[in-house]
Coordinates of C-alpha atoms and ligand atoms in Angstrom, one line a residue:
X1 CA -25.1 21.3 17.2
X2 CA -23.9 17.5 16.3
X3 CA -25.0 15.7 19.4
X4 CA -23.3 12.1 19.3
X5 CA -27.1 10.8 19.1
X6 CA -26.9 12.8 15.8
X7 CA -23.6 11.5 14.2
X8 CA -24.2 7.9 15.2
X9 CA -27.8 8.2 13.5
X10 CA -25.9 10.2 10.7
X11 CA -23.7 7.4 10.2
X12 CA -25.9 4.5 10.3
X13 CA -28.2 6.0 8.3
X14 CA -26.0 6.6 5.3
X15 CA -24.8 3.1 5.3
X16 CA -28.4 1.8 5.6
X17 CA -28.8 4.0 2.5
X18 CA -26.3 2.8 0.9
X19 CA -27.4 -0.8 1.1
X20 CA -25.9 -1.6 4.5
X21 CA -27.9 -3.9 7.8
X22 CA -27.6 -2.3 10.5
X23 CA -26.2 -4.7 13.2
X24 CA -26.8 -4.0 16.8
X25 CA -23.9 -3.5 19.2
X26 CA -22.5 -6.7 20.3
X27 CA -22.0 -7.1 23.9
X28 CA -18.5 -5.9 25.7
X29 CA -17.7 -9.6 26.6
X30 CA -16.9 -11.2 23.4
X31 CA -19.1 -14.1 22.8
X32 CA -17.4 -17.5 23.0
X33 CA -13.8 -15.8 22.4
X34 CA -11.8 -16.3 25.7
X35 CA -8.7 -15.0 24.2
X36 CA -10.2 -11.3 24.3
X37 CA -10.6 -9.3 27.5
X38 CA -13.5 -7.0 25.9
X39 CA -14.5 -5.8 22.6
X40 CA -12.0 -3.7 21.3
X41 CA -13.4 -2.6 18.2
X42 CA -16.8 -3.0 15.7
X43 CA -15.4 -6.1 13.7
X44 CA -14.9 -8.2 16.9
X45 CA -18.5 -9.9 16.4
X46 CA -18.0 -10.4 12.7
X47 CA -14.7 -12.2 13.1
X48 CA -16.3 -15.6 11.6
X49 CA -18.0 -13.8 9.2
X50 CA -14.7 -12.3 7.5
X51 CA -13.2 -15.9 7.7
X52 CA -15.6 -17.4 6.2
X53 CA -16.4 -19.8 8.8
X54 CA -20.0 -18.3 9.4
X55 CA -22.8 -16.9 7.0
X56 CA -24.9 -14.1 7.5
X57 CA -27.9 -12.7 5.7
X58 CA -25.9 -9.6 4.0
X59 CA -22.9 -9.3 2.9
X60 CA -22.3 -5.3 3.8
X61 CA -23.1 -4.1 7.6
X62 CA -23.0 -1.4 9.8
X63 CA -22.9 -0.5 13.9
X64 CA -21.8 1.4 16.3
X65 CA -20.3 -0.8 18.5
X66 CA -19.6 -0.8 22.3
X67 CA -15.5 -1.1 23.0
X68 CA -13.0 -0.8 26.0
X69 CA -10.0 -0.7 25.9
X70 CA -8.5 -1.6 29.1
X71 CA -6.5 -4.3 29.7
X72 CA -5.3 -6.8 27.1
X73 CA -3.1 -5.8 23.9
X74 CA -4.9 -2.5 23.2
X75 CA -4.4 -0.6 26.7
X76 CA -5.8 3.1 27.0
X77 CA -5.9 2.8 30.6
X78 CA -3.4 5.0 31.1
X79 CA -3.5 7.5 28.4
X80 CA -7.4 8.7 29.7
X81 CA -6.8 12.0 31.7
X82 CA -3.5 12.7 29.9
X83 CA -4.3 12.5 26.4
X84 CA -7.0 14.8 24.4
X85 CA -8.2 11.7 22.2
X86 CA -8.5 8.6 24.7
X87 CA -11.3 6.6 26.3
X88 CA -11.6 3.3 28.0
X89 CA -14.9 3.1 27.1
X90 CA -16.0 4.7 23.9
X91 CA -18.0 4.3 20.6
X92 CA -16.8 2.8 17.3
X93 CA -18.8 3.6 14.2
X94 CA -17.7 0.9 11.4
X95 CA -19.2 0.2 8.1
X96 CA -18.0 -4.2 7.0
X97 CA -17.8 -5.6 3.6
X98 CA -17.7 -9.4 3.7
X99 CA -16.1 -10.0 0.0
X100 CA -18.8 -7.4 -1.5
X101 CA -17.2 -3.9 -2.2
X102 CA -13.4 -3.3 -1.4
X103 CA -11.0 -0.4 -1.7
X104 CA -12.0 1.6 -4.2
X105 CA -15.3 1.8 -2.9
X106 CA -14.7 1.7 0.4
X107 CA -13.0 5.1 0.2
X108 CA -15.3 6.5 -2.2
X109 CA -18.1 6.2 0.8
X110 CA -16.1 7.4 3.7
X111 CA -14.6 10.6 1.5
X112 CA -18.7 11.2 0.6
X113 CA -19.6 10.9 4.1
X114 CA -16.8 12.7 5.8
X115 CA -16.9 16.0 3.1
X116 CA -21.1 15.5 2.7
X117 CA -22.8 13.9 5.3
X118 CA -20.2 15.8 8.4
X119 CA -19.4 18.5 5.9
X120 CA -15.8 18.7 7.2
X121 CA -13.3 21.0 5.6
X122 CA -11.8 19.0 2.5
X123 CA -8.3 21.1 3.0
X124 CA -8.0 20.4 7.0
X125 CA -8.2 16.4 5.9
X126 CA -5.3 14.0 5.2
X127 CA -4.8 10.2 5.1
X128 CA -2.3 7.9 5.9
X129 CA -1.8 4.6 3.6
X130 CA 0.8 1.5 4.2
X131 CA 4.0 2.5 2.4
X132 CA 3.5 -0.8 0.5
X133 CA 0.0 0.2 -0.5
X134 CA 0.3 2.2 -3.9
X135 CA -3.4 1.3 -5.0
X136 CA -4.7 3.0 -1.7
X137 CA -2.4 6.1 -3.0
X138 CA -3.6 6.5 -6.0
X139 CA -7.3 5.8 -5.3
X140 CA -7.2 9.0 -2.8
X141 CA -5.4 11.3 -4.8
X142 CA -8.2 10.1 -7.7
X143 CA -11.7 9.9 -5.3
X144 CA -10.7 12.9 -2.6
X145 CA -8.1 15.2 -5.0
X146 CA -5.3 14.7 -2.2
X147 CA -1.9 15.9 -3.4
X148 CA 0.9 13.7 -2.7
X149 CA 1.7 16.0 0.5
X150 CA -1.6 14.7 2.1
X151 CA -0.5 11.3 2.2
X152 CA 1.5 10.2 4.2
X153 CA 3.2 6.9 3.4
X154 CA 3.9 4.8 6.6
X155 CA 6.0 1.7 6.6
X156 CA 5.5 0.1 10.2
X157 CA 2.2 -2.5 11.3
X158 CA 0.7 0.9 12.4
X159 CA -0.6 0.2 8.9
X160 CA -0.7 -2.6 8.7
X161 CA -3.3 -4.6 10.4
X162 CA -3.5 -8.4 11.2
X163 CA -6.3 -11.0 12.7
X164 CA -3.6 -12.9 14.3
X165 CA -0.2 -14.6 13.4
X166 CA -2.2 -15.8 10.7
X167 CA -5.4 -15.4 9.0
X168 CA -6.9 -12.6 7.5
X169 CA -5.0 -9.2 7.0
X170 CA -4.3 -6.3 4.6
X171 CA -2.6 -2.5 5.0
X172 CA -5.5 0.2 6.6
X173 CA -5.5 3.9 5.8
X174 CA -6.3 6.6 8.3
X175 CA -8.3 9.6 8.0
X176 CA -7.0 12.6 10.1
X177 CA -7.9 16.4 10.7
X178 CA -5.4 19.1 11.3
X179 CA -6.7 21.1 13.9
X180 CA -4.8 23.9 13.5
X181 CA -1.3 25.5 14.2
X182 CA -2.1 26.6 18.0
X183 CA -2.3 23.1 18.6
X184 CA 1.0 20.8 19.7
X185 CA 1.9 18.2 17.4
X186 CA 3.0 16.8 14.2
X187 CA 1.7 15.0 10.9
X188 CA 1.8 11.0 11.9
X189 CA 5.3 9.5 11.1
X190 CA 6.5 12.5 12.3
X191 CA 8.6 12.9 15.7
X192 CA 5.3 15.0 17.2
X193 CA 2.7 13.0 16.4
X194 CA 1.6 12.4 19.6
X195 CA 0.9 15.7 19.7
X196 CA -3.3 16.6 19.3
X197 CA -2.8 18.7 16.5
X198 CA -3.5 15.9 14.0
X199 CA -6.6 13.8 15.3
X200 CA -7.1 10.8 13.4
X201 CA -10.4 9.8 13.3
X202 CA -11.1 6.9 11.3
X203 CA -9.4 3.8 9.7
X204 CA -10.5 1.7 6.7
X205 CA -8.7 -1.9 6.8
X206 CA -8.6 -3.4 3.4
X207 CA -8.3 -7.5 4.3
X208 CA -6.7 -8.7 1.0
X209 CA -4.7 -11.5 2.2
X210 CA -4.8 -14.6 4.1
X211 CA -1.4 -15.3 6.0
X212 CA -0.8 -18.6 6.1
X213 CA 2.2 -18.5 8.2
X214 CA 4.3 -16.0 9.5
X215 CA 5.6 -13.9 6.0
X216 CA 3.5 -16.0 3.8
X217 CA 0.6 -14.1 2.6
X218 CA -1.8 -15.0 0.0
X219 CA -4.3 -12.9 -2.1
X220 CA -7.7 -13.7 -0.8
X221 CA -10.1 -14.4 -3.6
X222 CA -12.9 -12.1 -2.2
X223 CA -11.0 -9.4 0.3
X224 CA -12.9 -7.4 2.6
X225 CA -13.2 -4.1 4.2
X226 CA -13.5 -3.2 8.0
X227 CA -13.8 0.4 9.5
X228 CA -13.9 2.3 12.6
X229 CA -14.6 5.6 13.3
X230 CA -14.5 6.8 17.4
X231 CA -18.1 8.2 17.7
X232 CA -16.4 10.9 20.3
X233 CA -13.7 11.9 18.1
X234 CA -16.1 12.7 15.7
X235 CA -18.1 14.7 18.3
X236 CA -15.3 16.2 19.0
X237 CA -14.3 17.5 15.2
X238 CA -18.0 18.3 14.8
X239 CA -18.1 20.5 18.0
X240 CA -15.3 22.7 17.2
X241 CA -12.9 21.5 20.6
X242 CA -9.8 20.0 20.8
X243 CA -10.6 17.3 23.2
X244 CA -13.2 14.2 23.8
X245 CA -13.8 15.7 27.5
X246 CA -15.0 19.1 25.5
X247 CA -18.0 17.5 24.3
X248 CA -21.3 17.5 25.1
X249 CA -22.2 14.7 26.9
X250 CA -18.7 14.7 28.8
X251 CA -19.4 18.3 29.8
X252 CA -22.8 17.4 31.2
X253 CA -21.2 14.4 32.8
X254 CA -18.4 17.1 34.1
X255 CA -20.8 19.5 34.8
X256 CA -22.4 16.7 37.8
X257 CA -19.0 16.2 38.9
X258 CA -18.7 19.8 39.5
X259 CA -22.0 20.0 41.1
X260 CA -21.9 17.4 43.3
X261 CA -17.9 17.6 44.5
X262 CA -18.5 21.6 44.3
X263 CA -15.1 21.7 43.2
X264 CA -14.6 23.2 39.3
X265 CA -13.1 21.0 36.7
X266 CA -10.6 23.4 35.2
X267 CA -9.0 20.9 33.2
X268 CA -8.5 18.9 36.1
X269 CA -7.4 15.0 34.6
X270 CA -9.6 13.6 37.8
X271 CA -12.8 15.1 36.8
X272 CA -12.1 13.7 33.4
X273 CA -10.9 10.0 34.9
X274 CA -14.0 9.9 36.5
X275 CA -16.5 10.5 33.8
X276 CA -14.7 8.2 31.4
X277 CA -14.1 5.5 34.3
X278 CA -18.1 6.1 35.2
X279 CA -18.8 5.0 31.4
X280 CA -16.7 2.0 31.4
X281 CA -17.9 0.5 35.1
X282 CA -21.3 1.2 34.0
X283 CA -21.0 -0.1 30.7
X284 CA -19.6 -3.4 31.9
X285 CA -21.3 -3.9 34.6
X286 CA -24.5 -3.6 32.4
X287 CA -23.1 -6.5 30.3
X288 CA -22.6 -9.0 33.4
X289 CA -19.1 -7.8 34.4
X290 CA -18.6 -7.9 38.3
X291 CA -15.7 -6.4 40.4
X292 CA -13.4 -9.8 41.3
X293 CA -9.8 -10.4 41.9
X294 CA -9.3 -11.9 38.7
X295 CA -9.7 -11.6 34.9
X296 CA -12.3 -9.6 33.1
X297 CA -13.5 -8.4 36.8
X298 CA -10.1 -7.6 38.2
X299 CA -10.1 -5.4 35.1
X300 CA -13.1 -3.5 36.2
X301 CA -12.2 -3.3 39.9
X302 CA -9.0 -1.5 38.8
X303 CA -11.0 1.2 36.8
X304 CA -13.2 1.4 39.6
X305 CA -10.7 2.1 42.0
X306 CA -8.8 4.3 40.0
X307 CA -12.0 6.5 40.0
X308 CA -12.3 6.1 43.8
X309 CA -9.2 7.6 44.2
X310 CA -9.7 10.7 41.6
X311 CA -13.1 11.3 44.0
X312 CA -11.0 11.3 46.8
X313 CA -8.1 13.6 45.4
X314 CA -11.7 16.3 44.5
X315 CA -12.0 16.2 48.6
X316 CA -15.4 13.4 48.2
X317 CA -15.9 12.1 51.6
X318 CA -18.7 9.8 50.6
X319 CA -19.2 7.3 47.4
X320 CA -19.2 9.8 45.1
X321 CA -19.3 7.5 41.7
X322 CA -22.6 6.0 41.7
X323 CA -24.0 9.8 42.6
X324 CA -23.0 10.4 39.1
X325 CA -24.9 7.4 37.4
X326 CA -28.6 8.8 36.6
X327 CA -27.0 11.8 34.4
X328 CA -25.0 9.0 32.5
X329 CA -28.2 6.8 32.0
X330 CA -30.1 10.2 31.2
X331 CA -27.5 10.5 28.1
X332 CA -26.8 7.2 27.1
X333 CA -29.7 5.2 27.7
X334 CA -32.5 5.4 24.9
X335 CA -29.3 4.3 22.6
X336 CA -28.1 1.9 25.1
X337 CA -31.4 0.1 27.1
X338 CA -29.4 -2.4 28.6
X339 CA -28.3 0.5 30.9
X340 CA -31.8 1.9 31.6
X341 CA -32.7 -2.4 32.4
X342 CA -29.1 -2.1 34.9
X343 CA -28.9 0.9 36.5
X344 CA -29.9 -0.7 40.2
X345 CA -27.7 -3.4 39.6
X346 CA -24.9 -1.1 38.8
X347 CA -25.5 1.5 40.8
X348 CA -25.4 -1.1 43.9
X349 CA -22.4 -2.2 42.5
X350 CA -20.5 1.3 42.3
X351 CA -21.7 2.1 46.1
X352 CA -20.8 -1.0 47.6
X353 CA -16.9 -1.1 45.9
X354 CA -16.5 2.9 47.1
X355 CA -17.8 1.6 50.8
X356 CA -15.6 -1.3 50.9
X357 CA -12.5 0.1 49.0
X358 CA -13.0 4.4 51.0
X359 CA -11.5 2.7 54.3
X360 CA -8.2 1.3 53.1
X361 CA -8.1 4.0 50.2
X362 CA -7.6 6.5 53.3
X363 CA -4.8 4.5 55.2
X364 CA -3.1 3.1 51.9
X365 CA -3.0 7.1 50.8
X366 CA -1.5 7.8 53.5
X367 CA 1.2 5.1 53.6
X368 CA 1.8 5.9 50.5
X369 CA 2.3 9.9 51.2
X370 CA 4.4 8.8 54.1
X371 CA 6.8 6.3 51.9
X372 CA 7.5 9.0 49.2
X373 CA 8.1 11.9 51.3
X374 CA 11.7 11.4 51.0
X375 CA 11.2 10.7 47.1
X376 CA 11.2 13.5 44.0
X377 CA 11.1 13.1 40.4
X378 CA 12.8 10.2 38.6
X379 CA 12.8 8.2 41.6
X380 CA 11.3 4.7 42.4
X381 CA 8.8 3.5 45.1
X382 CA 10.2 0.3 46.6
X383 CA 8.4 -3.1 45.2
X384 CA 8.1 -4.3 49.2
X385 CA 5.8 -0.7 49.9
X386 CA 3.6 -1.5 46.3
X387 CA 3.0 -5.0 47.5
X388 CA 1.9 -4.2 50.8
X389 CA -0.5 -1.1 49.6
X390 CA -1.7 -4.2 46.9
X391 CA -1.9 -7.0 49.3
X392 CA -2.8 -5.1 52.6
X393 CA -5.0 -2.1 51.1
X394 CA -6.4 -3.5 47.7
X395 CA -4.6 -1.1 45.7
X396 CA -4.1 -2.2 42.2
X397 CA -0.3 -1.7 40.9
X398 CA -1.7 0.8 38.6
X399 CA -3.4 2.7 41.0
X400 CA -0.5 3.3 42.5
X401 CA 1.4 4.3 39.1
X402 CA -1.5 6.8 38.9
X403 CA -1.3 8.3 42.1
X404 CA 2.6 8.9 41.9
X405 CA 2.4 10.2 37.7
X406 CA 2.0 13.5 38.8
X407 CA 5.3 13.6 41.0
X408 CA 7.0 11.4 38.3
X409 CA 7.6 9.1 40.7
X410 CA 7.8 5.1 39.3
X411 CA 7.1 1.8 40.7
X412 CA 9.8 -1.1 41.1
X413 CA 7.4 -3.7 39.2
X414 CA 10.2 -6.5 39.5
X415 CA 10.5 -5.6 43.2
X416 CA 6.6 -5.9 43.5
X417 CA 6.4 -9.0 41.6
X418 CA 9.2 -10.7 43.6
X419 CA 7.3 -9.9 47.2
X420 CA 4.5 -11.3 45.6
X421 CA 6.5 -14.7 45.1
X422 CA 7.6 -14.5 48.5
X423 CA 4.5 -14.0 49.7
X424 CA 3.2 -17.1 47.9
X425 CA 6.2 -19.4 48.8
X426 CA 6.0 -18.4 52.4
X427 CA 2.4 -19.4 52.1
X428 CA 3.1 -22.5 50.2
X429 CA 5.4 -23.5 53.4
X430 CA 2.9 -23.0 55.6
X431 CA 0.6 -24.8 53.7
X432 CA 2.8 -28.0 53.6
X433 CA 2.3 -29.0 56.9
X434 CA -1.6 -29.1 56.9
X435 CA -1.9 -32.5 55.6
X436 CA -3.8 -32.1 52.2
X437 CA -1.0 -31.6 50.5
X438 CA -2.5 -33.0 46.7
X439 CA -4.8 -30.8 46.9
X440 CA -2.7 -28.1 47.5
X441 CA -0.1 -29.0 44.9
X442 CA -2.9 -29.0 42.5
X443 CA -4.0 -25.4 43.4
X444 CA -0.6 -23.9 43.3
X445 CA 0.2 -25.5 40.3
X446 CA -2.9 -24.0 38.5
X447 CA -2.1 -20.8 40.3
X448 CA 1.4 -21.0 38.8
X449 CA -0.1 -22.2 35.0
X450 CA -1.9 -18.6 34.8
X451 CA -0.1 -16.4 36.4
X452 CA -0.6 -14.1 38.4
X453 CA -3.9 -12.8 36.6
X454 CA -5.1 -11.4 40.4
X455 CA -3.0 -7.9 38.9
X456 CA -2.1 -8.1 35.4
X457 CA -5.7 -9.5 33.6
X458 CA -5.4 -11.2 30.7
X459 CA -2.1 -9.8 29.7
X460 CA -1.2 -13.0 27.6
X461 CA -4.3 -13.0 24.9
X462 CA -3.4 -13.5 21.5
X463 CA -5.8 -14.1 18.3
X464 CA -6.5 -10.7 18.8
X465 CA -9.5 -8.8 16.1
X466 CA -8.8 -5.4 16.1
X467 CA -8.2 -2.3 14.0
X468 CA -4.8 -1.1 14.2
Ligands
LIG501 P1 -4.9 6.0 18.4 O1 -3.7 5.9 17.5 O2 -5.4 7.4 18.6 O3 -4.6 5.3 19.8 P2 -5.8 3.7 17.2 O4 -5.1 3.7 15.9 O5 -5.4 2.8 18.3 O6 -6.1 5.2 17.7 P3 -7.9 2.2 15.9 O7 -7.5 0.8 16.5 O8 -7.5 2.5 14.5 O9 -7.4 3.3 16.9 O10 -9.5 2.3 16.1 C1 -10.3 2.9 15.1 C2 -10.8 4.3 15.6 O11 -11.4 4.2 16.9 C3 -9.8 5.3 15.8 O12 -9.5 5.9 14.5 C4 -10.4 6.3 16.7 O13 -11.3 7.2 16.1 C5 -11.2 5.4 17.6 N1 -10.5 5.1 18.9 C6 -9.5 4.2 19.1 N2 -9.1 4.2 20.4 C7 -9.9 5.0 21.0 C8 -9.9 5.5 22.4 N3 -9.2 4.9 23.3 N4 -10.9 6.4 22.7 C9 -11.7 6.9 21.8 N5 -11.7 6.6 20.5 C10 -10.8 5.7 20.1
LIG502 MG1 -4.5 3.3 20.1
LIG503 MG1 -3.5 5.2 15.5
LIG504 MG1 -5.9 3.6 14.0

């Protein structure tokens, strides 16, 4: 049985072997990079280190490194409970040239690892390249023995990754598994392939160019690789199931659900919200994240939340969330201390947000039941009812998108954002008469500069380092 302790150790060890430091994990709040919510993916902390600006002792690496996605350019937040493949919180195993080896080798080690060290069946594998990438064609068909049907040439930035508008860059190449003709979906490129049947699994970027400005790109004189491989995909390949929630530590994880709710899981997308949502709060509470209204901590209040309400849909009539904790720190934490070193912090955390959130969860639920009685599928929930349940009973918007998915029932987001701005002019008017009016300009104004972060997080960052 491939445990993920066993693939991550698998991986880090074959790297080590072939002449690779093992890095640890960086932490989920990037270090001095305000333009990224959380770390997205394993090359985050070596961003410097590809451009040059900072030197390390090695020039290969390896880790398995911590990542949400939540919030920011690379969302999942919505796909968790709907799709077979997505976390917000998962694990990215990535092996980093910094000008050492590049493409030829670069495949050459994943192809030994993936058909070797996992042992996965060579004719269930195929790869995407970029359509402009003929060297990456060729080197497959040469290394792995892919016929041209087993690559699939794809012509959009899905291939295509970047650091920014400029700066380092270069086409990637996926590695995905077919898992089989009783499962939905199509090769990628194709109209399906959303589907689960094809599960890709990892993606080698080969940084070749500097972009100078935008459509200018230069060769770089020593190009680099970057990879990422989800840990739980893996898991999930290795384990013989089609989903991440199949595996073994989300099945124990499940399995505490069950036992403590006393309700069974049966595919249910709430027991699966909650274990994935449990990782992420834990995780980023562990790394000095706090519930807030805004930014990074807004971010973690939603996911809370959204848990909250998945424990209330199960029937839980107490905090249910932090219940859940000591099974996750059982699984996670010899690879992870800083949980085992957090657990009181965050399981005071998860307690108190359930006991100050259950009240108004109740009585916004039921506002909201009563305002879409009327309403059936395709229909909208008026913006004034989302602002209230927002303003009045701490419901994030996206809670609210949540709770009404099932029913296919949307939101009226410009409706909700223009109560908002009522609700802030009225209070600007009611401010104005209060005599300190500079320093209320001053506040507004800064309020206006940054939007309104209180619900949408750092939708506006840019100089984003991630794998495509
Ligand atoms: P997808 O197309 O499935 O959303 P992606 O192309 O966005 O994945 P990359 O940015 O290429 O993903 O990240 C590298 C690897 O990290 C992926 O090949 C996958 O194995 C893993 N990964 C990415 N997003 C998630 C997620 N939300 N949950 C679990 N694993 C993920
Ligand atoms: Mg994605
Ligand atoms: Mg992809
Ligand atoms: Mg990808």
């Amino acid at each position: 049985m491939s445990g993920v302790n066993d693939i991550r150790s698998t991986f880090l060890d074959y790297f080590k072997k072939n002449g690779h430091e093992i890095v640890p994990s960086s932490p989920l709040v990037p270090r001095n990079d305000p333009t990224l919510m959380f770390t997205n993916a394993g090359m985050v902390q070596f961003k410097n280190v590809f451009t040059g600006l900072e030197k390390r002792p090695y020039s290969t690496a390896t880790s398995s490194q911590k990542c949400v996605r939540a919030g920011g350019k690379h969302n999942d937040l919505d796909n968790v409970g709907y799709t077979a493949r997505h976390l917000t919180f998962f694990e990215m195993l990535g092996n980093f040239s910094f000008g050492d080896y590049f493409k030829e080798n670069a495949i050459e080690l994943a192809w030994k690892l993936v058909t070797e060290g996992f042992d996965l069946p060579k004719n269930r594998l195929l790869v995407t390249v970029y359509s402009e990438d003929e060297e990456a064609a060729t080197l497959w068909k040469k290394i792995a023995g892919f016929s041209d049907d087993k690559i699939i040439r794809i012509p959009t930035s899905d291939n295509f990754w970047q650091m920014g508008d400029t700066g380092p860059c270069g086409p990637c190449s996926e590695i995905f598994i077919d898992q089989g003709e009783n499962v939905w979906g199509g090769p990628p490129g194709s109209p399906e392939e959303d589907g689960d049947r094809f599960l890709e699994f990892w993606n080698l970027v080969f940084m070749q160019f500097e972009q100078t400005e935008p459509g200018v790109r230069n060769p770089l004189p020593r190009p680099s690789i970057d990879t990422g491989m989800g840990l739980e995909r893996m898991a999930c390949i290795l384990q013989g199931v089609q989903s991440v929630f199949d595996t073994d530590l989300f099945r124990t994880l499940i399995g505490t659900i069950e036992d403590t709710m006393g309700v069974k899981a049966e595919g249910s997308a709430s027991h699966r919200v909650i274990a994935d949502h449990l990782r992420s709060s834990a995780f980023l509470i562990a790394d000095g994240v706090l519930p807030s209204n805004e930014g990074r901590g807004y971010v973690l209040r939603r996911i809370m939340r959204r848990a909250m309400r998945h424990a209330q849909l199960l029937g839980a009539k107490e905090p249910l969330v932090y219940k859940l904790l000591p099974t996750l720190v059982q699984q996670m934490g010899r690879a992870y201390p800083e949980l085992v070193r957090a657990e009181a912090l965050i399981s005071e955390t998860l307690k108190l947000e359930e006991n100050r959130f259950r009240k108004t969860l109740e009585r916004g639920l039921s506002l909201l039941s009563d305002a879409t009685t009327d309403l059936s599928k395709g229909d909208m929930l008026d913006g004034e009812t989302a602002f209230k349940l927002y303003d009045t009973y701490g419901f994030p918007l996206d809670l609210t998108q949540d709770a009404l998915r099932a029913r296919e029932i949307g939101v009226d987001i410009s409706g909700f954002t223009d109560a908002m701005q009522r609700q802030k002019a009225e209070a600007r008017s009611h401010w104005a008469g209060s005599g300190e009016k500079a320093t209320e300009t001053v506040w507004f104004e800064l309020r206006e500069k940054h939007g309104a972060t209180e619900f949408l997080g750092y939708d506006t960052e840019t100089a984003e380092g991630v794998v495509q």
